[in-house]
Amino acid sequence: MSLHRSIRARIARITPRRQPTHTSPLISQPRPGGLPIDQVAGQPRYGESYELEPLPTGLTPDQLREYVGRMGWYHEIDLGDGVHTPGGKTQADIAREWDLFALGKLRGRSVLDIGGIDGAFAFLAERDGARHVAVLDHYLWATDADHYTRIYHEHVQAGKTPPAPHESEAWHPQTLPTRWRFDTAKQALGSKVEPITLNFADCDLPAVGTWDVVLYIGVLYHMPDPVRALRRVAAVTREQAIIETEAMFIRGHPEALWRFFPDGELNHDRSNWWAPNINALMGLLGAAGFRDGEILAGEPEDDERPGDGPHHYRAIVRAIK
């Protein structure tokens, strides 16, 4: 039996642990000198002064291209008429991942994209017939992406560790400067995808509700407490969750391991905390309350592994309730 199949067999027999009866806010203690994500002195929480910017009507394709190009994007999204948002994650990359998720028929189902940024996966879910789709974000919407990019590169070039976004001058939770990208794409596409401006790490879960399919893409390794974080994901999932995260492997060590980054060691990013190996990630599914799991993108094959490690890659798993 292969390692991956044996992991799936083991996790199917896991009895989910009971949820603790008390929890503390996930990000209640900032790093030294930093600020909790939603407790910046003198500023309202969750975008209380945020105002939607209406997309100008009657724009030609060239005008729309210029309009969306005023800020860097994370996702490349096809807005029609040959206009694509200037995202670093290409449309081809997004389409490949979407096919890998293999979510089945979405018609009549609900989809929640936690930490969905610009909304590319949510728009695909809507395209494929999901009846109710939402993007839940706050952290990245509250960070001025272009300003933070400048801060990041200035620090790295000076040989310093950059502050995390919420520790920097690019942090604006009251105006949500980067939610503009999602709103613009939604308006350009005529989409009904719902924006939910909440910090999933410490919001009241009843305010989120439960969803047939939950996407948790590129979020887990940013969580100081990954066990609690994934328990919260399980609590809002009815059928399945897709979890994509930074992961690592060390040759000759199949035991469940996590690599800890106390101070920006991963990509000079102080918001990165943990990277599991595949056994730890699959084991976490049972600890979080899922009954089964499937590896969609796991460790590189033996002939693709450089040296002993630890070496990093992006893991994707399906967690099944």
PDB file of C-alpha atoms in Angstrom:
ATOM      1  CA  MET A   1       0.000   0.000   0.000  1.00  0.00           C
ATOM      2  CA  SER A   2       1.369   3.452  -0.910  1.00  0.00           C
ATOM      3  CA  LEU A   3       2.041   6.038   1.777  1.00  0.00           C
ATOM      4  CA  HIS A   4      -0.760   8.283   0.507  1.00  0.00           C
ATOM      5  CA  ARG A   5      -3.325   5.469   0.465  1.00  0.00           C
ATOM      6  CA  SER A   6      -2.266   4.310   3.921  1.00  0.00           C
ATOM      7  CA  ILE A   7      -2.737   7.864   5.225  1.00  0.00           C
ATOM      8  CA  ARG A   8      -6.238   7.988   3.755  1.00  0.00           C
ATOM      9  CA  ALA A   9      -7.051   4.623   5.296  1.00  0.00           C
ATOM     10  CA  ARG A  10      -5.841   5.745   8.712  1.00  0.00           C
ATOM     11  CA  ILE A  11      -7.682   9.027   8.714  1.00  0.00           C
ATOM     12  CA  ALA A  12     -10.945   7.305   7.786  1.00  0.00           C
ATOM     13  CA  ARG A  13     -10.748   5.499  11.142  1.00  0.00           C
ATOM     14  CA  ILE A  14     -10.072   8.641  13.175  1.00  0.00           C
ATOM     15  CA  THR A  15     -12.745   9.651  15.654  1.00  0.00           C
ATOM     16  CA  PRO A  16     -12.762  13.465  15.620  1.00  0.00           C
ATOM     17  CA  ARG A  17     -11.751  14.967  18.946  1.00  0.00           C
ATOM     18  CA  ARG A  18     -14.361  16.944  20.804  1.00  0.00           C
ATOM     19  CA  GLN A  19     -14.177  20.680  20.327  1.00  0.00           C
ATOM     20  CA  PRO A  20     -12.939  22.541  23.400  1.00  0.00           C
ATOM     21  CA  THR A  21     -15.675  24.371  25.282  1.00  0.00           C
ATOM     22  CA  HIS A  22     -13.606  27.538  25.413  1.00  0.00           C
ATOM     23  CA  THR A  23     -11.298  29.189  22.939  1.00  0.00           C
ATOM     24  CA  SER A  24      -9.214  32.333  22.913  1.00  0.00           C
ATOM     25  CA  PRO A  25      -8.974  34.658  19.923  1.00  0.00           C
ATOM     26  CA  LEU A  26      -6.687  33.083  17.364  1.00  0.00           C
ATOM     27  CA  ILE A  27      -4.588  36.200  16.903  1.00  0.00           C
ATOM     28  CA  SER A  28      -4.893  37.801  20.298  1.00  0.00           C
ATOM     29  CA  GLN A  29      -1.171  38.095  20.984  1.00  0.00           C
ATOM     30  CA  PRO A  30       0.768  40.050  18.343  1.00  0.00           C
ATOM     31  CA  ARG A  31       4.437  39.522  17.664  1.00  0.00           C
ATOM     32  CA  PRO A  32       6.667  41.843  19.728  1.00  0.00           C
ATOM     33  CA  GLY A  33       6.049  45.404  18.644  1.00  0.00           C
ATOM     34  CA  GLY A  34       3.078  44.462  16.468  1.00  0.00           C
ATOM     35  CA  LEU A  35      -0.661  44.984  16.671  1.00  0.00           C
ATOM     36  CA  PRO A  36      -3.501  42.464  16.809  1.00  0.00           C
ATOM     37  CA  ILE A  37      -5.132  42.141  13.417  1.00  0.00           C
ATOM     38  CA  ASP A  38      -8.321  44.027  14.215  1.00  0.00           C
ATOM     39  CA  GLN A  39      -7.330  46.177  17.157  1.00  0.00           C
ATOM     40  CA  VAL A  40      -5.476  49.159  15.713  1.00  0.00           C
ATOM     41  CA  ALA A  41      -5.823  52.099  18.109  1.00  0.00           C
ATOM     42  CA  GLY A  42      -8.385  54.673  17.045  1.00  0.00           C
ATOM     43  CA  GLN A  43      -9.544  52.722  13.989  1.00  0.00           C
ATOM     44  CA  PRO A  44     -12.900  50.982  13.554  1.00  0.00           C
ATOM     45  CA  ARG A  45     -13.050  47.227  12.945  1.00  0.00           C
ATOM     46  CA  TYR A  46     -14.026  45.465   9.748  1.00  0.00           C
ATOM     47  CA  GLY A  47     -14.190  48.446   7.422  1.00  0.00           C
ATOM     48  CA  GLU A  48     -16.793  50.549   9.177  1.00  0.00           C
ATOM     49  CA  SER A  49     -15.897  53.536   6.972  1.00  0.00           C
ATOM     50  CA  TYR A  50     -15.507  51.466   3.797  1.00  0.00           C
ATOM     51  CA  GLU A  51     -17.341  52.779   0.747  1.00  0.00           C
ATOM     52  CA  LEU A  52     -17.974  50.806  -2.432  1.00  0.00           C
ATOM     53  CA  GLU A  53     -16.519  52.476  -5.529  1.00  0.00           C
ATOM     54  CA  PRO A  54     -19.022  52.082  -8.389  1.00  0.00           C
ATOM     55  CA  LEU A  55     -17.431  50.871 -11.611  1.00  0.00           C
ATOM     56  CA  PRO A  56     -17.805  53.664 -14.196  1.00  0.00           C
ATOM     57  CA  THR A  57     -20.314  52.784 -16.888  1.00  0.00           C
ATOM     58  CA  GLY A  58     -19.647  52.794 -20.613  1.00  0.00           C
ATOM     59  CA  LEU A  59     -15.922  52.018 -20.396  1.00  0.00           C
ATOM     60  CA  THR A  60     -14.295  50.754 -23.579  1.00  0.00           C
ATOM     61  CA  PRO A  61     -12.082  47.656 -23.215  1.00  0.00           C
ATOM     62  CA  ASP A  62      -8.983  49.878 -23.282  1.00  0.00           C
ATOM     63  CA  GLN A  63     -10.463  52.147 -20.606  1.00  0.00           C
ATOM     64  CA  LEU A  64     -11.418  49.169 -18.432  1.00  0.00           C
ATOM     65  CA  ARG A  65      -7.922  47.725 -18.850  1.00  0.00           C
ATOM     66  CA  GLU A  66      -6.431  51.025 -17.698  1.00  0.00           C
ATOM     67  CA  TYR A  67      -8.921  51.236 -14.820  1.00  0.00           C
ATOM     68  CA  VAL A  68      -8.110  47.783 -13.400  1.00  0.00           C
ATOM     69  CA  GLY A  69      -4.394  48.381 -13.960  1.00  0.00           C
ATOM     70  CA  ARG A  70      -4.190  51.168 -11.419  1.00  0.00           C
ATOM     71  CA  MET A  71      -3.299  48.615  -8.719  1.00  0.00           C
ATOM     72  CA  GLY A  72      -1.460  45.295  -8.775  1.00  0.00           C
ATOM     73  CA  TRP A  73      -3.719  42.219  -8.459  1.00  0.00           C
ATOM     74  CA  TYR A  74      -3.149  38.739  -7.050  1.00  0.00           C
ATOM     75  CA  HIS A  75      -5.492  36.886  -9.431  1.00  0.00           C
ATOM     76  CA  GLU A  76      -5.597  37.236 -13.190  1.00  0.00           C
ATOM     77  CA  ILE A  77      -9.329  37.324 -13.967  1.00  0.00           C
ATOM     78  CA  ASP A  78     -10.892  37.434 -17.437  1.00  0.00           C
ATOM     79  CA  LEU A  79     -13.335  40.359 -17.404  1.00  0.00           C
ATOM     80  CA  GLY A  80     -14.398  39.850 -21.025  1.00  0.00           C
ATOM     81  CA  ASP A  81     -13.634  41.744 -24.247  1.00  0.00           C
ATOM     82  CA  GLY A  82      -9.985  40.774 -23.950  1.00  0.00           C
ATOM     83  CA  VAL A  83      -9.518  42.508 -20.593  1.00  0.00           C
ATOM     84  CA  HIS A  84      -7.618  40.613 -17.881  1.00  0.00           C
ATOM     85  CA  THR A  85      -6.717  41.868 -14.439  1.00  0.00           C
ATOM     86  CA  PRO A  86      -2.916  42.171 -13.992  1.00  0.00           C
ATOM     87  CA  GLY A  87      -2.575  39.309 -11.506  1.00  0.00           C
ATOM     88  CA  GLY A  88       0.561  37.398 -10.606  1.00  0.00           C
ATOM     89  CA  LYS A  89      -1.373  34.122 -10.335  1.00  0.00           C
ATOM     90  CA  THR A  90      -2.254  33.515 -13.957  1.00  0.00           C
ATOM     91  CA  GLN A  91      -5.594  32.445 -15.318  1.00  0.00           C
ATOM     92  CA  ALA A  92      -3.965  29.194 -16.491  1.00  0.00           C
ATOM     93  CA  ASP A  93      -2.651  28.478 -12.969  1.00  0.00           C
ATOM     94  CA  ILE A  94      -6.085  29.172 -11.480  1.00  0.00           C
ATOM     95  CA  ALA A  95      -7.794  26.922 -14.029  1.00  0.00           C
ATOM     96  CA  ARG A  96      -5.349  24.064 -13.320  1.00  0.00           C
ATOM     97  CA  GLU A  97      -5.979  24.294  -9.588  1.00  0.00           C
ATOM     98  CA  TRP A  98      -9.731  24.504 -10.105  1.00  0.00           C
ATOM     99  CA  ASP A  99      -9.643  21.286 -12.160  1.00  0.00           C
ATOM    100  CA  LEU A 100      -7.484  19.644  -9.480  1.00  0.00           C
ATOM    101  CA  PHE A 101     -10.058  20.485  -6.797  1.00  0.00           C
ATOM    102  CA  ALA A 102     -12.576  18.271  -8.674  1.00  0.00           C
ATOM    103  CA  LEU A 103     -15.526  19.602  -6.692  1.00  0.00           C
ATOM    104  CA  GLY A 104     -18.127  17.754  -8.732  1.00  0.00           C
ATOM    105  CA  LYS A 105     -21.433  19.282  -9.729  1.00  0.00           C
ATOM    106  CA  LEU A 106     -21.866  22.613  -7.983  1.00  0.00           C
ATOM    107  CA  ARG A 107     -25.359  23.396  -9.203  1.00  0.00           C
ATOM    108  CA  GLY A 108     -27.587  24.023  -6.204  1.00  0.00           C
ATOM    109  CA  ARG A 109     -24.685  23.995  -3.732  1.00  0.00           C
ATOM    110  CA  SER A 110     -23.114  26.777  -1.681  1.00  0.00           C
ATOM    111  CA  VAL A 111     -19.428  27.721  -1.787  1.00  0.00           C
ATOM    112  CA  LEU A 112     -17.427  29.849   0.664  1.00  0.00           C
ATOM    113  CA  ASP A 113     -13.936  31.036  -0.266  1.00  0.00           C
ATOM    114  CA  ILE A 114     -12.114  32.011   2.954  1.00  0.00           C
ATOM    115  CA  GLY A 115      -9.301  34.451   2.279  1.00  0.00           C
ATOM    116  CA  GLY A 116     -10.424  34.668  -1.344  1.00  0.00           C
ATOM    117  CA  ILE A 117      -8.651  37.984  -2.099  1.00  0.00           C
ATOM    118  CA  ASP A 118      -9.736  39.009  -5.624  1.00  0.00           C
ATOM    119  CA  GLY A 119     -12.362  36.265  -5.934  1.00  0.00           C
ATOM    120  CA  ALA A 120     -11.101  34.205  -8.883  1.00  0.00           C
ATOM    121  CA  PHE A 121     -12.157  30.828  -7.458  1.00  0.00           C
ATOM    122  CA  ALA A 122     -15.487  32.198  -6.247  1.00  0.00           C
ATOM    123  CA  PHE A 123     -16.291  33.517  -9.721  1.00  0.00           C
ATOM    124  CA  LEU A 124     -15.487  30.068 -11.157  1.00  0.00           C
ATOM    125  CA  ALA A 125     -17.846  28.448  -8.642  1.00  0.00           C
ATOM    126  CA  GLU A 126     -20.577  30.857  -9.697  1.00  0.00           C
ATOM    127  CA  ARG A 127     -19.849  30.141 -13.365  1.00  0.00           C
ATOM    128  CA  ASP A 128     -20.227  26.419 -12.661  1.00  0.00           C
ATOM    129  CA  GLY A 129     -23.691  26.861 -11.189  1.00  0.00           C
ATOM    130  CA  ALA A 130     -23.276  27.192  -7.424  1.00  0.00           C
ATOM    131  CA  ARG A 131     -26.450  28.754  -6.026  1.00  0.00           C
ATOM    132  CA  HIS A 132     -24.750  30.861  -3.325  1.00  0.00           C
ATOM    133  CA  VAL A 133     -21.097  31.904  -3.376  1.00  0.00           C
ATOM    134  CA  ALA A 134     -19.212  34.211  -1.036  1.00  0.00           C
ATOM    135  CA  VAL A 135     -15.675  35.485  -0.533  1.00  0.00           C
ATOM    136  CA  LEU A 136     -14.760  36.001   3.110  1.00  0.00           C
ATOM    137  CA  ASP A 137     -11.722  38.209   3.638  1.00  0.00           C
ATOM    138  CA  HIS A 138     -10.476  40.996   5.796  1.00  0.00           C
ATOM    139  CA  TYR A 139      -6.722  40.768   6.275  1.00  0.00           C
ATOM    140  CA  LEU A 140      -5.722  41.186   2.639  1.00  0.00           C
ATOM    141  CA  TRP A 141      -8.541  43.613   1.858  1.00  0.00           C
ATOM    142  CA  ALA A 142      -7.298  45.787   4.748  1.00  0.00           C
ATOM    143  CA  THR A 143      -3.718  45.848   3.405  1.00  0.00           C
ATOM    144  CA  ASP A 144      -2.809  48.395   0.736  1.00  0.00           C
ATOM    145  CA  ALA A 145      -1.170  45.860  -1.584  1.00  0.00           C
ATOM    146  CA  ASP A 146       0.999  48.250  -3.588  1.00  0.00           C
ATOM    147  CA  HIS A 147       2.153  50.173  -0.504  1.00  0.00           C
ATOM    148  CA  TYR A 148       3.035  46.959   1.314  1.00  0.00           C
ATOM    149  CA  THR A 149       4.948  45.654  -1.714  1.00  0.00           C
ATOM    150  CA  ARG A 150       7.158  48.742  -1.551  1.00  0.00           C
ATOM    151  CA  ILE A 151       7.657  48.331   2.209  1.00  0.00           C
ATOM    152  CA  TYR A 152       8.520  44.654   1.744  1.00  0.00           C
ATOM    153  CA  HIS A 153      11.143  45.209  -0.954  1.00  0.00           C
ATOM    154  CA  GLU A 154      12.721  48.168   0.840  1.00  0.00           C
ATOM    155  CA  HIS A 155      13.268  46.045   3.953  1.00  0.00           C
ATOM    156  CA  VAL A 156      14.546  42.985   2.083  1.00  0.00           C
ATOM    157  CA  GLN A 157      16.969  45.068   0.031  1.00  0.00           C
ATOM    158  CA  ALA A 158      18.253  46.619   3.269  1.00  0.00           C
ATOM    159  CA  GLY A 159      18.806  43.173   4.784  1.00  0.00           C
ATOM    160  CA  LYS A 160      15.951  43.584   7.264  1.00  0.00           C
ATOM    161  CA  THR A 161      12.876  41.485   7.988  1.00  0.00           C
ATOM    162  CA  PRO A 162       9.785  43.413   6.831  1.00  0.00           C
ATOM    163  CA  PRO A 163       6.932  43.964   9.267  1.00  0.00           C
ATOM    164  CA  ALA A 164       3.832  41.861   8.780  1.00  0.00           C
ATOM    165  CA  PRO A 165       1.102  43.739   6.888  1.00  0.00           C
ATOM    166  CA  HIS A 166      -0.876  44.486  10.061  1.00  0.00           C
ATOM    167  CA  GLU A 167       2.303  45.860  11.672  1.00  0.00           C
ATOM    168  CA  SER A 168       2.983  48.246   8.802  1.00  0.00           C
ATOM    169  CA  GLU A 169       1.815  51.605   7.490  1.00  0.00           C
ATOM    170  CA  ALA A 170      -0.010  49.736   4.708  1.00  0.00           C
ATOM    171  CA  TRP A 171      -2.622  48.458   7.189  1.00  0.00           C
ATOM    172  CA  HIS A 172      -6.001  50.242   6.790  1.00  0.00           C
ATOM    173  CA  PRO A 173      -8.828  48.117   8.243  1.00  0.00           C
ATOM    174  CA  GLN A 174     -11.225  51.043   8.206  1.00  0.00           C
ATOM    175  CA  THR A 175     -11.107  51.662   4.428  1.00  0.00           C
ATOM    176  CA  LEU A 176     -10.174  48.204   3.031  1.00  0.00           C
ATOM    177  CA  PRO A 177      -8.089  49.565   0.130  1.00  0.00           C
ATOM    178  CA  THR A 178      -7.625  46.205  -1.585  1.00  0.00           C
ATOM    179  CA  ARG A 179     -11.261  45.081  -1.511  1.00  0.00           C
ATOM    180  CA  TRP A 180     -11.585  47.457  -4.476  1.00  0.00           C
ATOM    181  CA  ARG A 181     -10.167  44.710  -6.701  1.00  0.00           C
ATOM    182  CA  PHE A 182     -12.860  42.176  -5.774  1.00  0.00           C
ATOM    183  CA  ASP A 183     -15.609  44.784  -6.089  1.00  0.00           C
ATOM    184  CA  THR A 184     -14.350  45.863  -9.511  1.00  0.00           C
ATOM    185  CA  ALA A 185     -14.213  42.305 -10.846  1.00  0.00           C
ATOM    186  CA  LYS A 186     -17.659  41.555  -9.434  1.00  0.00           C
ATOM    187  CA  GLN A 187     -19.179  44.608 -11.103  1.00  0.00           C
ATOM    188  CA  ALA A 188     -17.401  44.011 -14.410  1.00  0.00           C
ATOM    189  CA  LEU A 189     -18.616  40.395 -14.488  1.00  0.00           C
ATOM    190  CA  GLY A 190     -22.150  41.206 -13.339  1.00  0.00           C
ATOM    191  CA  SER A 191     -21.568  38.685 -10.551  1.00  0.00           C
ATOM    192  CA  LYS A 192     -23.693  37.942  -7.504  1.00  0.00           C
ATOM    193  CA  VAL A 193     -20.800  36.608  -5.404  1.00  0.00           C
ATOM    194  CA  GLU A 194     -21.229  37.978  -1.882  1.00  0.00           C
ATOM    195  CA  PRO A 195     -18.392  39.748  -0.038  1.00  0.00           C
ATOM    196  CA  ILE A 196     -18.160  38.932   3.676  1.00  0.00           C
ATOM    197  CA  THR A 197     -15.812  41.279   5.505  1.00  0.00           C
ATOM    198  CA  LEU A 198     -14.815  39.302   8.584  1.00  0.00           C
ATOM    199  CA  ASN A 199     -11.603  38.099  10.137  1.00  0.00           C
ATOM    200  CA  PHE A 200     -12.323  34.372  10.065  1.00  0.00           C
ATOM    201  CA  ALA A 201      -9.708  33.767  12.763  1.00  0.00           C
ATOM    202  CA  ASP A 202     -11.810  35.343  15.512  1.00  0.00           C
ATOM    203  CA  CYS A 203     -15.273  36.148  14.157  1.00  0.00           C
ATOM    204  CA  ASP A 204     -18.486  34.599  15.518  1.00  0.00           C
ATOM    205  CA  LEU A 205     -18.983  31.473  13.425  1.00  0.00           C
ATOM    206  CA  PRO A 206     -22.805  31.769  13.413  1.00  0.00           C
ATOM    207  CA  ALA A 207     -22.280  34.974  11.429  1.00  0.00           C
ATOM    208  CA  VAL A 208     -20.562  32.871   8.761  1.00  0.00           C
ATOM    209  CA  GLY A 209     -23.071  30.005   8.657  1.00  0.00           C
ATOM    210  CA  THR A 210     -22.408  26.604   7.089  1.00  0.00           C
ATOM    211  CA  TRP A 211     -21.534  25.921   3.470  1.00  0.00           C
ATOM    212  CA  ASP A 212     -21.496  22.827   1.286  1.00  0.00           C
ATOM    213  CA  VAL A 213     -18.000  23.530  -0.045  1.00  0.00           C
ATOM    214  CA  VAL A 214     -15.334  25.636   1.680  1.00  0.00           C
ATOM    215  CA  LEU A 215     -12.089  26.789   0.062  1.00  0.00           C
ATOM    216  CA  TYR A 216      -9.179  27.522   2.395  1.00  0.00           C
ATOM    217  CA  ILE A 217      -6.466  28.387  -0.093  1.00  0.00           C
ATOM    218  CA  GLY A 218      -3.110  29.738   1.058  1.00  0.00           C
ATOM    219  CA  VAL A 219      -4.286  30.563   4.573  1.00  0.00           C
ATOM    220  CA  LEU A 220      -3.366  27.754   6.964  1.00  0.00           C
ATOM    221  CA  TYR A 221       0.370  28.467   7.147  1.00  0.00           C
ATOM    222  CA  HIS A 222      -0.407  32.052   8.196  1.00  0.00           C
ATOM    223  CA  MET A 223      -2.259  30.853  11.304  1.00  0.00           C
ATOM    224  CA  PRO A 224      -0.394  30.861  14.666  1.00  0.00           C
ATOM    225  CA  ASP A 225      -2.658  28.009  15.855  1.00  0.00           C
ATOM    226  CA  PRO A 226      -3.346  25.729  12.864  1.00  0.00           C
ATOM    227  CA  VAL A 227      -5.355  23.203  14.898  1.00  0.00           C
ATOM    228  CA  ARG A 228      -7.848  25.805  16.056  1.00  0.00           C
ATOM    229  CA  ALA A 229      -7.905  27.387  12.593  1.00  0.00           C
ATOM    230  CA  LEU A 230      -8.872  24.144  10.876  1.00  0.00           C
ATOM    231  CA  ARG A 231     -11.450  23.333  13.548  1.00  0.00           C
ATOM    232  CA  ARG A 232     -13.124  26.603  12.613  1.00  0.00           C
ATOM    233  CA  VAL A 233     -13.051  25.587   8.956  1.00  0.00           C
ATOM    234  CA  ALA A 234     -14.637  22.244   9.847  1.00  0.00           C
ATOM    235  CA  ALA A 235     -17.346  24.022  11.837  1.00  0.00           C
ATOM    236  CA  VAL A 236     -18.576  25.927   8.746  1.00  0.00           C
ATOM    237  CA  THR A 237     -18.227  22.993   6.311  1.00  0.00           C
ATOM    238  CA  ARG A 238     -21.152  20.687   5.467  1.00  0.00           C
ATOM    239  CA  GLU A 239     -19.591  18.470   2.789  1.00  0.00           C
ATOM    240  CA  GLN A 240     -15.962  19.162   1.922  1.00  0.00           C
ATOM    241  CA  ALA A 241     -13.177  21.702   2.277  1.00  0.00           C
ATOM    242  CA  ILE A 242     -10.211  22.208  -0.033  1.00  0.00           C
ATOM    243  CA  ILE A 243      -7.081  23.184   1.901  1.00  0.00           C
ATOM    244  CA  GLU A 244      -3.973  24.464   0.116  1.00  0.00           C
ATOM    245  CA  THR A 245      -0.920  25.389   2.160  1.00  0.00           C
ATOM    246  CA  GLU A 246       2.818  25.769   2.238  1.00  0.00           C
ATOM    247  CA  ALA A 247       4.193  22.327   3.112  1.00  0.00           C
ATOM    248  CA  MET A 248       7.593  20.711   3.553  1.00  0.00           C
ATOM    249  CA  PHE A 249       9.267  17.313   3.546  1.00  0.00           C
ATOM    250  CA  ILE A 250      12.443  15.922   5.050  1.00  0.00           C
ATOM    251  CA  ARG A 251      13.821  12.804   3.364  1.00  0.00           C
ATOM    252  CA  GLY A 252      13.688   9.787   5.669  1.00  0.00           C
ATOM    253  CA  HIS A 253      11.247  11.366   8.127  1.00  0.00           C
ATOM    254  CA  PRO A 254       7.669  10.260   7.377  1.00  0.00           C
ATOM    255  CA  GLU A 255       6.469  11.023  10.916  1.00  0.00           C
ATOM    256  CA  ALA A 256       4.050  13.934  11.337  1.00  0.00           C
ATOM    257  CA  LEU A 257       6.185  17.095  11.510  1.00  0.00           C
ATOM    258  CA  TRP A 258       5.615  20.845  11.469  1.00  0.00           C
ATOM    259  CA  ARG A 259       8.284  23.427  10.679  1.00  0.00           C
ATOM    260  CA  PHE A 260       7.986  26.640  12.726  1.00  0.00           C
ATOM    261  CA  PHE A 261       8.980  30.117  11.520  1.00  0.00           C
ATOM    262  CA  PRO A 262       9.289  32.430  14.540  1.00  0.00           C
ATOM    263  CA  ASP A 263      10.434  35.550  12.711  1.00  0.00           C
ATOM    264  CA  GLY A 264       9.951  35.748   8.958  1.00  0.00           C
ATOM    265  CA  GLU A 265      12.263  32.887   7.973  1.00  0.00           C
ATOM    266  CA  LEU A 266       9.840  31.846   5.209  1.00  0.00           C
ATOM    267  CA  ASN A 267      10.012  34.379   2.359  1.00  0.00           C
ATOM    268  CA  HIS A 268      10.903  37.244   4.743  1.00  0.00           C
ATOM    269  CA  ASP A 269       7.245  37.210   5.808  1.00  0.00           C
ATOM    270  CA  ARG A 270       6.395  37.635   9.488  1.00  0.00           C
ATOM    271  CA  SER A 271       2.822  36.504   8.829  1.00  0.00           C
ATOM    272  CA  ASN A 272       4.073  32.982   7.989  1.00  0.00           C
ATOM    273  CA  TRP A 273       4.116  30.617  10.972  1.00  0.00           C
ATOM    274  CA  TRP A 274       3.970  26.890  10.161  1.00  0.00           C
ATOM    275  CA  ALA A 275       4.554  24.405   7.323  1.00  0.00           C
ATOM    276  CA  PRO A 276       3.467  20.759   7.851  1.00  0.00           C
ATOM    277  CA  ASN A 277       4.647  17.659   6.083  1.00  0.00           C
ATOM    278  CA  ILE A 278       1.909  15.657   4.373  1.00  0.00           C
ATOM    279  CA  ASN A 279       1.426  13.239   7.288  1.00  0.00           C
ATOM    280  CA  ALA A 280       0.969  16.134   9.712  1.00  0.00           C
ATOM    281  CA  LEU A 281      -1.476  17.865   7.381  1.00  0.00           C
ATOM    282  CA  MET A 282      -3.564  14.732   6.888  1.00  0.00           C
ATOM    283  CA  GLY A 283      -3.487  14.004  10.609  1.00  0.00           C
ATOM    284  CA  LEU A 284      -4.686  17.516  11.303  1.00  0.00           C
ATOM    285  CA  LEU A 285      -7.878  16.839   9.348  1.00  0.00           C
ATOM    286  CA  GLY A 286      -9.009  14.264  11.896  1.00  0.00           C
ATOM    287  CA  ALA A 287      -7.964  16.453  14.823  1.00  0.00           C
ATOM    288  CA  ALA A 288     -10.035  19.267  13.325  1.00  0.00           C
ATOM    289  CA  GLY A 289     -13.208  17.201  13.039  1.00  0.00           C
ATOM    290  CA  PHE A 290     -13.186  15.901   9.466  1.00  0.00           C
ATOM    291  CA  ARG A 291     -13.907  12.188   9.026  1.00  0.00           C
ATOM    292  CA  ASP A 292     -11.820  11.561   5.891  1.00  0.00           C
ATOM    293  CA  GLY A 293      -9.263  13.148   3.612  1.00  0.00           C
ATOM    294  CA  GLU A 294      -7.696  12.889   0.183  1.00  0.00           C
ATOM    295  CA  ILE A 295      -4.345  14.165  -1.071  1.00  0.00           C
ATOM    296  CA  LEU A 296      -4.756  16.153  -4.275  1.00  0.00           C
ATOM    297  CA  ALA A 297      -1.198  17.521  -4.498  1.00  0.00           C
ATOM    298  CA  GLY A 298       1.360  15.896  -2.221  1.00  0.00           C
ATOM    299  CA  GLU A 299       5.109  15.477  -1.896  1.00  0.00           C
ATOM    300  CA  PRO A 300       7.237  15.513  -5.074  1.00  0.00           C
ATOM    301  CA  GLU A 301       8.209  12.136  -6.464  1.00  0.00           C
ATOM    302  CA  ASP A 302      11.541  10.697  -5.300  1.00  0.00           C
ATOM    303  CA  ASP A 303      13.388  11.694  -8.467  1.00  0.00           C
ATOM    304  CA  GLU A 304      12.194  15.309  -8.030  1.00  0.00           C
ATOM    305  CA  ARG A 305      13.386  15.700  -4.431  1.00  0.00           C
ATOM    306  CA  PRO A 306      16.571  17.727  -4.002  1.00  0.00           C
ATOM    307  CA  GLY A 307      18.769  16.521  -1.126  1.00  0.00           C
ATOM    308  CA  ASP A 308      17.568  15.737   2.378  1.00  0.00           C
ATOM    309  CA  GLY A 309      15.573  18.894   3.137  1.00  0.00           C
ATOM    310  CA  PRO A 310      13.601  20.376   4.633  1.00  0.00           C
ATOM    311  CA  HIS A 311      12.255  21.295   1.207  1.00  0.00           C
ATOM    312  CA  HIS A 312       9.061  23.164   0.495  1.00  0.00           C
ATOM    313  CA  TYR A 313       6.154  22.758  -1.907  1.00  0.00           C
ATOM    314  CA  ARG A 314       2.428  23.553  -1.978  1.00  0.00           C
ATOM    315  CA  ALA A 315       0.169  20.778  -0.698  1.00  0.00           C
ATOM    316  CA  ILE A 316      -3.540  20.526  -1.526  1.00  0.00           C
ATOM    317  CA  VAL A 317      -5.903  18.165   0.293  1.00  0.00           C
ATOM    318  CA  ARG A 318      -9.629  17.513   0.352  1.00  0.00           C
ATOM    319  CA  ALA A 319     -11.162  17.315   3.828  1.00  0.00           C
ATOM    320  CA  ILE A 320     -14.468  15.433   3.986  1.00  0.00           C
ATOM    321  CA  LYS A 321     -17.098  15.810   6.708  1.00  0.00           C
TER     322      LYS A 321
END
